[in-house]
mmCIF file of C-alpha atoms (C1' of nucleotides) and ligand atoms in Angstrom:
data_model
loop_
_atom_site.group_PDB
_atom_site.id
_atom_site.type_symbol
_atom_site.label_atom_id
_atom_site.label_comp_id
_atom_site.label_asym_id
_atom_site.label_seq_id
_atom_site.Cartn_x
_atom_site.Cartn_y
_atom_site.Cartn_z
ATOM 1 C CA MET A 25 -11.437 -19.676 -20.472
ATOM 2 C CA LYS A 26 -8.211 -19.599 -18.474
ATOM 3 C CA PHE A 27 -9.634 -17.666 -15.536
ATOM 4 C CA ILE A 28 -12.279 -20.297 -14.842
ATOM 5 C CA GLU A 29 -9.578 -22.786 -13.930
ATOM 6 C CA LYS A 30 -7.695 -20.249 -11.874
ATOM 7 C CA LEU A 31 -10.762 -19.458 -9.813
ATOM 8 C CA ARG A 32 -11.876 -23.072 -9.436
ATOM 9 C CA ASN A 33 -8.403 -24.095 -8.340
ATOM 10 C CA SER A 34 -8.590 -21.433 -5.646
ATOM 11 C CA GLY A 35 -11.947 -22.586 -4.351
ATOM 12 C CA LEU A 36 -13.630 -19.499 -5.768
ATOM 13 C CA ARG A 37 -16.706 -20.001 -7.929
ATOM 14 C CA PRO A 38 -16.149 -18.565 -11.390
ATOM 15 C CA THR A 39 -19.047 -16.170 -11.385
ATOM 16 C CA LYS A 40 -19.732 -13.752 -14.203
ATOM 17 C CA GLN A 41 -18.606 -10.850 -12.048
ATOM 18 C CA ARG A 42 -15.367 -12.453 -10.951
ATOM 19 C CA LEU A 43 -14.503 -13.447 -14.490
ATOM 20 C CA GLN A 44 -15.125 -9.936 -15.718
ATOM 21 C CA ILE A 45 -12.980 -8.503 -12.955
ATOM 22 C CA CYS A 46 -10.277 -11.032 -13.885
ATOM 23 C CA GLU A 47 -10.382 -9.710 -17.440
ATOM 24 C CA VAL A 48 -9.854 -6.176 -16.247
ATOM 25 C CA LEU A 49 -7.145 -7.082 -13.742
ATOM 26 C CA PHE A 50 -5.198 -9.852 -15.414
ATOM 27 C CA ASN A 51 -5.897 -9.905 -19.137
ATOM 28 C CA THR A 52 -3.506 -7.032 -19.723
ATOM 29 C CA GLU A 53 -0.248 -6.366 -21.453
ATOM 30 C CA ARG A 54 1.372 -5.198 -18.270
ATOM 31 C CA THR A 55 0.701 -5.174 -14.554
ATOM 32 C CA PHE A 56 -0.631 -2.062 -12.873
ATOM 33 C CA HIS A 57 -1.433 -0.373 -9.580
ATOM 34 C CA PHE A 58 -4.919 0.703 -8.635
ATOM 35 C CA THR A 59 -7.279 1.920 -5.955
ATOM 36 C CA ILE A 60 -10.803 0.559 -5.664
ATOM 37 C CA ASN A 61 -12.154 3.748 -7.214
ATOM 38 C CA GLU A 62 -9.854 3.432 -10.185
ATOM 39 C CA LEU A 63 -10.766 -0.216 -10.605
ATOM 40 C CA GLU A 64 -14.458 0.652 -10.446
ATOM 41 C CA GLN A 65 -13.922 3.098 -13.299
ATOM 42 C CA LYS A 66 -11.927 0.600 -15.361
ATOM 43 C CA ILE A 67 -14.698 -1.942 -14.892
ATOM 44 C CA LYS A 68 -17.359 0.544 -15.954
ATOM 45 C CA ASP A 69 -15.340 1.356 -19.055
ATOM 46 C CA LYS A 70 -14.747 -2.232 -20.103
ATOM 47 C CA ILE A 71 -18.008 -4.036 -19.359
ATOM 48 C CA ASP A 72 -21.662 -3.325 -20.017
ATOM 49 C CA ASN A 73 -23.440 -4.792 -17.035
ATOM 50 C CA LYS A 74 -23.051 -3.245 -13.622
ATOM 51 C CA ILE A 75 -20.976 -4.782 -10.856
ATOM 52 C CA SER A 76 -21.792 -3.494 -7.417
ATOM 53 C CA LEU A 77 -19.122 -1.742 -5.413
ATOM 54 C CA ALA A 78 -19.528 -4.332 -2.656
ATOM 55 C CA THR A 79 -18.668 -7.080 -5.137
ATOM 56 C CA ILE A 80 -15.594 -5.195 -6.260
ATOM 57 C CA TYR A 81 -14.405 -4.933 -2.673
ATOM 58 C CA ASN A 82 -15.278 -8.566 -2.002
ATOM 59 C CA THR A 83 -13.479 -9.756 -5.103
ATOM 60 C CA VAL A 84 -10.367 -7.685 -4.572
ATOM 61 C CA HIS A 85 -10.101 -8.978 -1.029
ATOM 62 C CA ALA A 86 -10.708 -12.550 -2.145
ATOM 63 C CA PHE A 87 -8.014 -12.229 -4.812
ATOM 64 C CA GLU A 88 -5.633 -10.632 -2.356
ATOM 65 C CA LYS A 89 -6.148 -13.454 0.106
ATOM 66 C CA LYS A 90 -5.417 -15.958 -2.657
ATOM 67 C CA GLY A 91 -2.276 -14.079 -3.555
ATOM 68 C CA TYR A 92 -3.418 -12.786 -6.938
ATOM 69 C CA LEU A 93 -3.149 -9.180 -5.776
ATOM 70 C CA LYS A 94 -0.921 -7.344 -3.345
ATOM 71 C CA GLN A 95 -1.551 -4.324 -1.204
ATOM 72 C CA ILE A 96 1.100 -1.629 -1.324
ATOM 73 C CA PRO A 97 1.849 0.261 1.902
ATOM 74 C CA VAL A 98 1.521 3.980 1.233
ATOM 75 C CA ASN A 99 0.080 6.854 3.203
ATOM 76 C CA SER A 100 -3.121 7.676 1.440
ATOM 77 C CA ASN A 101 -6.771 7.695 2.342
ATOM 78 C CA GLN A 102 -7.236 4.976 -0.252
ATOM 79 C CA THR A 103 -5.776 1.498 -0.369
ATOM 80 C CA TYR A 104 -3.412 0.770 -3.249
ATOM 81 C CA PHE A 105 -3.304 -2.628 -4.900
ATOM 82 C CA ASP A 106 -0.886 -4.159 -7.367
ATOM 83 C CA THR A 107 -1.454 -6.838 -9.994
ATOM 84 C CA ASN A 108 2.299 -7.399 -9.973
ATOM 85 C CA ILE A 109 2.640 -9.986 -7.232
ATOM 86 C CA THR A 110 6.374 -10.544 -7.583
ATOM 87 C CA ASP A 111 8.606 -9.157 -4.840
ATOM 88 C CA HIS A 112 9.424 -5.655 -5.925
ATOM 89 C CA HIS A 113 9.642 -2.095 -4.700
ATOM 90 C CA HIS A 114 8.067 1.237 -5.589
ATOM 91 C CA PHE A 115 8.544 4.841 -6.359
ATOM 92 C CA TYR A 116 5.646 6.872 -5.019
ATOM 93 C CA ASN A 117 5.040 10.146 -6.805
ATOM 94 C CA LEU A 118 3.708 12.456 -4.116
ATOM 95 C CA LYS A 119 2.470 14.917 -6.715
ATOM 96 C CA ASP A 120 -0.110 12.662 -8.344
ATOM 97 C CA GLY A 121 -0.231 9.641 -6.049
ATOM 98 C CA LYS A 122 0.997 7.246 -8.732
ATOM 99 C CA LEU A 123 3.201 4.253 -8.082
ATOM 100 C CA ILE A 124 6.035 3.114 -10.338
ATOM 101 C CA ASP A 125 7.607 -0.322 -10.117
ATOM 102 C CA LEU A 126 11.251 -0.569 -9.219
ATOM 103 C CA GLU A 127 13.084 -3.611 -10.457
ATOM 104 C CA ASN A 128 14.998 -5.490 -7.803
ATOM 105 C CA SER A 129 18.128 -4.641 -9.744
ATOM 106 C CA ASP A 130 17.305 -0.958 -9.231
ATOM 107 C CA VAL A 131 17.394 -1.377 -5.491
ATOM 108 C CA GLY A 132 19.784 -4.203 -4.792
ATOM 109 C CA PRO A 133 19.301 -6.995 -2.317
ATOM 110 C CA ILE A 134 18.106 -6.043 1.133
ATOM 111 C CA ASN A 135 19.421 -8.120 3.961
ATOM 112 C CA ILE A 136 17.738 -7.566 7.311
ATOM 113 C CA LYS A 137 20.314 -8.444 9.926
ATOM 114 C CA ARG A 138 18.133 -8.114 12.997
ATOM 115 C CA LYS A 139 15.796 -10.897 14.089
ATOM 116 C CA ILE A 140 12.709 -10.764 16.289
ATOM 117 C CA ASP A 141 12.315 -14.109 17.945
ATOM 118 C CA GLY A 142 9.083 -15.953 17.425
ATOM 119 C CA LYS A 143 8.551 -13.930 14.272
ATOM 120 C CA LYS A 144 9.475 -14.458 10.688
ATOM 121 C CA ILE A 145 9.706 -12.021 7.840
ATOM 122 C CA LYS A 146 6.695 -12.088 5.554
ATOM 123 C CA SER A 147 7.756 -9.332 3.185
ATOM 124 C CA ILE A 148 10.258 -6.551 2.698
ATOM 125 C CA GLU A 149 8.953 -3.499 0.918
ATOM 126 C CA VAL A 150 10.798 -0.355 -0.047
ATOM 127 C CA LEU A 151 8.888 2.831 -0.775
ATOM 128 C CA VAL A 152 10.817 5.659 -2.407
ATOM 129 C CA LYS A 153 8.906 8.917 -2.218
ATOM 130 C CA LEU A 154 9.436 11.313 -5.114
ATOM 131 C CA GLU A 155 9.007 15.063 -5.130
ATOM 132 C CA ASP A 156 9.725 17.718 -7.738
ATOM 133 C CA MET B 4 10.468 25.764 29.189
ATOM 134 C CA LYS B 5 12.339 24.313 26.231
ATOM 135 C CA PHE B 6 9.261 23.618 24.122
ATOM 136 C CA ILE B 7 8.207 27.261 24.146
ATOM 137 C CA GLU B 8 11.292 28.186 22.130
ATOM 138 C CA LYS B 9 10.855 25.258 19.815
ATOM 139 C CA LEU B 10 7.312 26.289 18.994
ATOM 140 C CA ARG B 11 8.090 29.993 18.692
ATOM 141 C CA ASN B 12 11.005 29.280 16.408
ATOM 142 C CA SER B 13 8.631 27.342 14.180
ATOM 143 C CA GLY B 14 6.083 30.122 14.011
ATOM 144 C CA LEU B 15 3.680 28.163 16.190
ATOM 145 C CA ARG B 16 2.198 29.881 19.206
ATOM 146 C CA PRO B 17 3.087 28.018 22.371
ATOM 147 C CA THR B 18 -0.418 27.381 23.583
ATOM 148 C CA LYS B 19 -1.204 25.359 26.666
ATOM 149 C CA GLN B 20 -2.479 22.494 24.509
ATOM 150 C CA ARG B 21 0.552 22.401 22.247
ATOM 151 C CA LEU B 22 2.933 22.487 25.175
ATOM 152 C CA GLN B 23 1.105 19.635 26.845
ATOM 153 C CA ILE B 24 1.167 17.611 23.653
ATOM 154 C CA CYS B 25 4.888 18.359 23.393
ATOM 155 C CA GLU B 26 5.366 16.924 26.856
ATOM 156 C CA VAL B 27 3.608 13.726 25.873
ATOM 157 C CA LEU B 28 5.374 13.406 22.536
ATOM 158 C CA PHE B 29 8.881 14.664 23.171
ATOM 159 C CA ASN B 30 9.605 14.703 26.902
ATOM 160 C CA THR B 31 10.263 10.973 26.897
ATOM 161 C CA GLU B 32 13.121 8.603 27.494
ATOM 162 C CA ARG B 33 12.755 7.105 24.052
ATOM 163 C CA THR B 34 10.954 7.779 20.803
ATOM 164 C CA PHE B 35 7.769 5.927 19.966
ATOM 165 C CA HIS B 36 5.169 5.202 17.291
ATOM 166 C CA PHE B 37 1.532 6.105 17.682
ATOM 167 C CA THR B 38 -1.855 6.494 16.084
ATOM 168 C CA ILE B 39 -4.094 9.439 16.871
ATOM 169 C CA ASN B 40 -6.235 7.224 19.081
ATOM 170 C CA GLU B 41 -3.246 6.052 21.049
ATOM 171 C CA LEU B 42 -2.011 9.612 21.430
ATOM 172 C CA GLU B 43 -5.446 10.705 22.601
ATOM 173 C CA GLN B 44 -5.281 8.055 25.321
ATOM 174 C CA LYS B 45 -1.752 9.002 26.355
ATOM 175 C CA ILE B 46 -2.851 12.614 26.642
ATOM 176 C CA LYS B 47 -5.862 11.680 28.754
ATOM 177 C CA ASP B 48 -3.615 9.672 31.043
ATOM 178 C CA LYS B 49 -0.993 12.356 31.506
ATOM 179 C CA ILE B 50 -2.911 15.611 31.751
ATOM 180 C CA ASP B 51 -5.980 16.756 33.668
ATOM 181 C CA ASN B 52 -7.665 19.185 31.325
ATOM 182 C CA LYS B 53 -9.289 17.988 28.151
ATOM 183 C CA ILE B 54 -7.794 18.564 24.719
ATOM 184 C CA SER B 55 -10.247 18.195 21.892
ATOM 185 C CA LEU B 56 -9.673 15.570 19.242
ATOM 186 C CA ALA B 57 -9.634 18.301 16.593
ATOM 187 C CA THR B 58 -6.742 19.987 18.378
ATOM 188 C CA ILE B 59 -4.848 16.724 18.573
ATOM 189 C CA TYR B 60 -5.234 16.278 14.816
ATOM 190 C CA ASN B 61 -4.351 19.908 14.167
ATOM 191 C CA THR B 62 -1.272 19.720 16.355
ATOM 192 C CA VAL B 63 -0.006 16.436 14.984
ATOM 193 C CA HIS B 64 -0.331 17.784 11.457
ATOM 194 C CA ALA B 65 1.347 21.039 12.396
ATOM 195 C CA PHE B 66 4.236 19.170 14.013
ATOM 196 C CA GLU B 67 4.504 16.847 11.045
ATOM 197 C CA LYS B 68 4.678 19.793 8.666
ATOM 198 C CA LYS B 69 7.443 21.319 10.783
ATOM 199 C CA GLY B 70 9.324 18.036 10.699
ATOM 200 C CA TYR B 71 8.904 17.156 14.380
ATOM 201 C CA LEU B 72 6.923 14.031 13.520
ATOM 202 C CA LYS B 73 6.966 11.585 10.653
ATOM 203 C CA GLN B 74 4.233 9.513 9.126
ATOM 204 C CA ILE B 75 5.028 5.838 8.576
ATOM 205 C CA PRO B 76 3.596 4.162 5.470
ATOM 206 C CA VAL B 77 1.703 1.057 6.560
ATOM 207 C CA ASN B 78 -1.544 -0.522 5.461
ATOM 208 C CA SER B 79 -3.936 0.220 8.256
ATOM 209 C CA ASN B 80 -7.162 2.113 8.672
ATOM 210 C CA GLN B 81 -5.266 4.427 11.005
ATOM 211 C CA THR B 82 -2.323 6.675 10.302
ATOM 212 C CA TYR B 83 0.897 5.848 12.129
ATOM 213 C CA PHE B 84 3.231 8.547 13.337
ATOM 214 C CA ASP B 85 6.755 8.412 14.690
ATOM 215 C CA THR B 86 8.528 10.730 17.118
ATOM 216 C CA ASN B 87 11.804 9.354 15.769
ATOM 217 C CA ILE B 88 12.433 11.675 12.848
ATOM 218 C CA THR B 89 15.818 10.264 11.861
ATOM 219 C CA ASP B 90 15.966 8.222 8.657
ATOM 220 C CA HIS B 91 15.238 4.690 9.711
ATOM 221 C CA HIS B 92 13.207 1.632 8.804
ATOM 222 C CA HIS B 93 10.589 -0.520 10.477
ATOM 223 C CA PHE B 94 9.414 -3.932 11.375
ATOM 224 C CA TYR B 95 5.639 -4.116 11.281
ATOM 225 C CA ASN B 96 4.113 -6.788 13.463
ATOM 226 C CA LEU B 97 0.989 -7.862 11.606
ATOM 227 C CA LYS B 98 -0.363 -9.612 14.681
ATOM 228 C CA ASP B 99 -0.740 -6.530 16.864
ATOM 229 C CA GLY B 100 -0.094 -3.658 14.476
ATOM 230 C CA LYS B 101 2.982 -2.473 16.369
ATOM 231 C CA LEU B 102 6.031 -0.941 14.729
ATOM 232 C CA ILE B 103 9.625 -1.584 15.791
ATOM 233 C CA ASP B 104 12.523 0.612 14.730
ATOM 234 C CA LEU B 105 15.251 -0.927 12.638
ATOM 235 C CA GLU B 106 18.663 0.649 12.916
ATOM 236 C CA ASN B 107 20.244 1.560 9.616
ATOM 237 C CA SER B 108 22.963 -0.920 10.471
ATOM 238 C CA ASP B 109 20.278 -3.625 10.608
ATOM 239 C CA VAL B 110 19.303 -2.929 7.007
ATOM 240 C CA GLY B 111 22.387 -1.611 5.303
ATOM 241 C CA PRO B 112 22.559 1.270 2.868
ATOM 242 C CA ILE B 113 19.963 1.353 0.132
ATOM 243 C CA ASN B 114 21.102 2.711 -3.156
ATOM 244 C CA ILE B 115 18.361 3.405 -5.672
ATOM 245 C CA LYS B 116 19.966 3.099 -9.080
ATOM 246 C CA ARG B 117 17.039 4.193 -11.200
ATOM 247 C CA LYS B 118 16.202 7.853 -11.711
ATOM 248 C CA ILE B 119 12.935 9.507 -12.722
ATOM 249 C CA ASP B 120 13.735 12.724 -14.466
ATOM 250 C CA GLY B 121 12.273 15.884 -13.063
ATOM 251 C CA LYS B 122 11.897 14.127 -9.736
ATOM 252 C CA LYS B 123 14.105 13.797 -6.733
ATOM 253 C CA ILE B 124 14.021 11.320 -3.904
ATOM 254 C CA LYS B 125 12.421 12.673 -0.762
ATOM 255 C CA SER B 126 12.679 9.559 1.361
ATOM 256 C CA ILE B 127 13.435 5.865 1.242
ATOM 257 C CA GLU B 128 11.481 3.721 3.635
ATOM 258 C CA VAL B 129 11.691 0.003 4.210
ATOM 259 C CA LEU B 130 8.830 -1.853 5.844
ATOM 260 C CA VAL B 131 9.485 -5.403 6.979
ATOM 261 C CA LYS B 132 6.269 -7.222 7.759
ATOM 262 C CA LEU B 133 6.468 -9.832 10.514
ATOM 263 C CA GLU B 134 4.239 -12.845 11.010
ATOM 264 C CA ASP B 135 4.352 -15.744 13.461
ATOM 265 C "C1'" DT C 12 -34.207 -30.703 -11.076
ATOM 266 C "C1'" DT C 13 -33.342 -30.017 -6.368
ATOM 267 C "C1'" DC C 14 -30.948 -28.162 -2.933
ATOM 268 C "C1'" DC C 15 -27.720 -25.562 -0.461
ATOM 269 C "C1'" DA C 16 -23.750 -23.111 0.280
ATOM 270 C "C1'" DC C 17 -21.659 -19.412 -1.988
ATOM 271 C "C1'" DT C 18 -22.128 -14.956 -4.135
ATOM 272 C "C1'" DT C 19 -24.070 -10.614 -5.388
ATOM 273 C "C1'" DT C 20 -26.415 -6.595 -4.322
ATOM 274 C "C1'" DA C 21 -28.487 -2.306 -2.445
ATOM 275 C "C1'" DT C 22 -28.172 -0.097 1.390
ATOM 276 C "C1'" DA C 23 -26.905 1.024 6.011
ATOM 277 C "C1'" DA C 24 -23.422 1.379 9.327
ATOM 278 C "C1'" DT C 25 -18.750 2.299 10.812
ATOM 279 C "C1'" DG C 26 -14.955 4.975 11.947
ATOM 280 C "C1'" DG C 27 -10.911 7.712 11.009
ATOM 281 C "C1'" DT C 28 -10.209 12.133 9.419
ATOM 282 C "C1'" DT C 29 -11.407 16.816 7.946
ATOM 283 C "C1'" DC C 30 -14.383 20.843 7.950
ATOM 284 C "C1'" DT C 31 -17.071 24.668 10.038
ATOM 285 C "C1'" DA C 32 -17.891 28.493 12.522
ATOM 286 C "C1'" DA C 33 -18.132 30.415 16.942
ATOM 287 C "C1'" DA C 34 -15.507 31.137 21.254
ATOM 288 C "C1'" DT C 35 -10.998 31.743 23.233
ATOM 289 C "C1'" DA C 36 -6.336 33.074 23.847
ATOM 290 C "C1'" DG C 37 -1.584 34.699 22.298
ATOM 291 C "C1'" DC C 38 0.864 38.657 20.777
ATOM 292 C "C1'" DT C 39 1.966 43.327 19.191
ATOM 293 C "C1'" DG C 40 1.695 48.042 19.670
ATOM 294 C "C1'" DT C 41 0.093 51.741 22.448
ATOM 295 C "C1'" DA D 16 -2.729 47.327 31.340
ATOM 296 C "C1'" DC D 17 -5.502 47.526 27.264
ATOM 297 C "C1'" DA D 18 -7.176 47.263 22.621
ATOM 298 C "C1'" DG D 19 -7.130 45.049 18.467
ATOM 299 C "C1'" DC D 20 -5.803 41.493 15.511
ATOM 300 C "C1'" DT D 21 -4.863 36.957 14.287
ATOM 301 C "C1'" DA D 22 -3.973 32.288 15.477
ATOM 302 C "C1'" DT D 23 -5.890 28.594 17.908
ATOM 303 C "C1'" DT D 24 -9.218 25.699 20.148
ATOM 304 C "C1'" DT D 25 -13.447 23.451 20.226
ATOM 305 C "C1'" DA D 26 -17.909 20.789 19.631
ATOM 306 C "C1'" DG D 27 -20.138 19.051 16.431
ATOM 307 C "C1'" DA D 28 -21.223 18.135 11.619
ATOM 308 C "C1'" DA D 29 -19.660 16.430 7.392
ATOM 309 C "C1'" DC D 30 -16.942 13.476 4.588
ATOM 310 C "C1'" DC D 31 -15.813 9.288 2.481
ATOM 311 C "C1'" DA D 32 -13.361 4.865 2.091
ATOM 312 C "C1'" DT D 33 -14.466 0.682 3.739
ATOM 313 C "C1'" DT D 34 -17.178 -2.954 5.998
ATOM 314 C "C1'" DA D 35 -21.478 -5.065 7.565
ATOM 315 C "C1'" DT D 36 -26.216 -6.639 6.715
ATOM 316 C "C1'" DA D 37 -29.573 -9.392 5.014
ATOM 317 C "C1'" DA D 38 -32.330 -10.536 1.204
ATOM 318 C "C1'" DA D 39 -32.263 -12.220 -3.583
ATOM 319 C "C1'" DG D 40 -29.751 -14.801 -6.961
ATOM 320 C "C1'" DT D 41 -26.524 -18.429 -8.746
ATOM 321 C "C1'" DG D 42 -23.208 -22.425 -9.364
ATOM 322 C "C1'" DG D 43 -22.566 -26.955 -9.104
ATOM 323 C "C1'" DA D 44 -22.923 -31.447 -6.828
ATOM 324 C "C1'" DA D 45 -25.966 -35.212 -6.559
HETATM 325 MN MN1 MN E 18 -9.547 2.376 -2.635
HETATM 326 MN MN1 MN E 19 -5.082 7.492 13.965
HETATM 327 ZN ZN1 ZN E 20 4.175 -2.623 -8.221
HETATM 328 ZN ZN1 ZN E 21 10.328 4.493 13.928
#
DNA sequence: TTCCACTTTATAATGGTTCTAAATAGCTGT
DNA sequence: ACAGCTATTTAGAACCATTATAAAGTGGAA
């Protein structure tokens, strides 16, 4: 199985739970955005055994640290994650709290002219809030 | 007092607490970013009477709704607010969780080419994460 | 197989935020 | 100035996403 290698190469043991979460997160036609609650539901729908909520949190954080998931900065009581780890930007639909990927060509290059010394830029993220 | 008018014109009664919070938030040399905890501290430092935490939350939300404060989208367990309500972008220092204003001239105009029909753009916000 | 560090798990704890309902204080009309 | 009404404040409880705990289970090296 392809995910076993991926996990081993990251120093993460390929446990049953992690492999199942990999299936849900990465064995998909397209990338997607999710909150932990939504992921918990997806997992319940797709697998038969139970995975504890703590393991879901642990795994998501482990995957994020390894760079397999990204957190999206939005104002919400829940944390949003993205399986699309390429540099890209987002529409945020205030009505339903859903994120939509923006292609870089939809936004154009962003060139930050100001520098803060001793610091380097880790990421540049654009959030475009949508209303009716 | 200038804040009395401001509040009355917004349909908010100019209570002692609101006026004191106005002093802390708006009677300043420059704009600033804050969390509720930080604001609570600032209030404790600057005024003698106590203002309850509930009132601070209520007031911040009331001011935000009236457009006197903005929320900044960042990934944190606390909500960040800004007394600078002009359209502008931010550096986010991951080390200490502090925000720094970016001038629009530091970022350049952002032109979102894609449209979502039935929706209009409410805001465009750029967050530039900084690391060492 | 043995062993141990890593992982999972149920559950408790944490902490920012929101809710509740009773007390207080603006404001309008008299 | 006063009454009456509504908005506001407040202490404390409730909420709930997330993190911590610590005991049981598991992967994999030897
Ligand atoms: Mn979540
Ligand atoms: Mn806060
Ligand atoms: Zn995305
Ligand atoms: Zn700002």
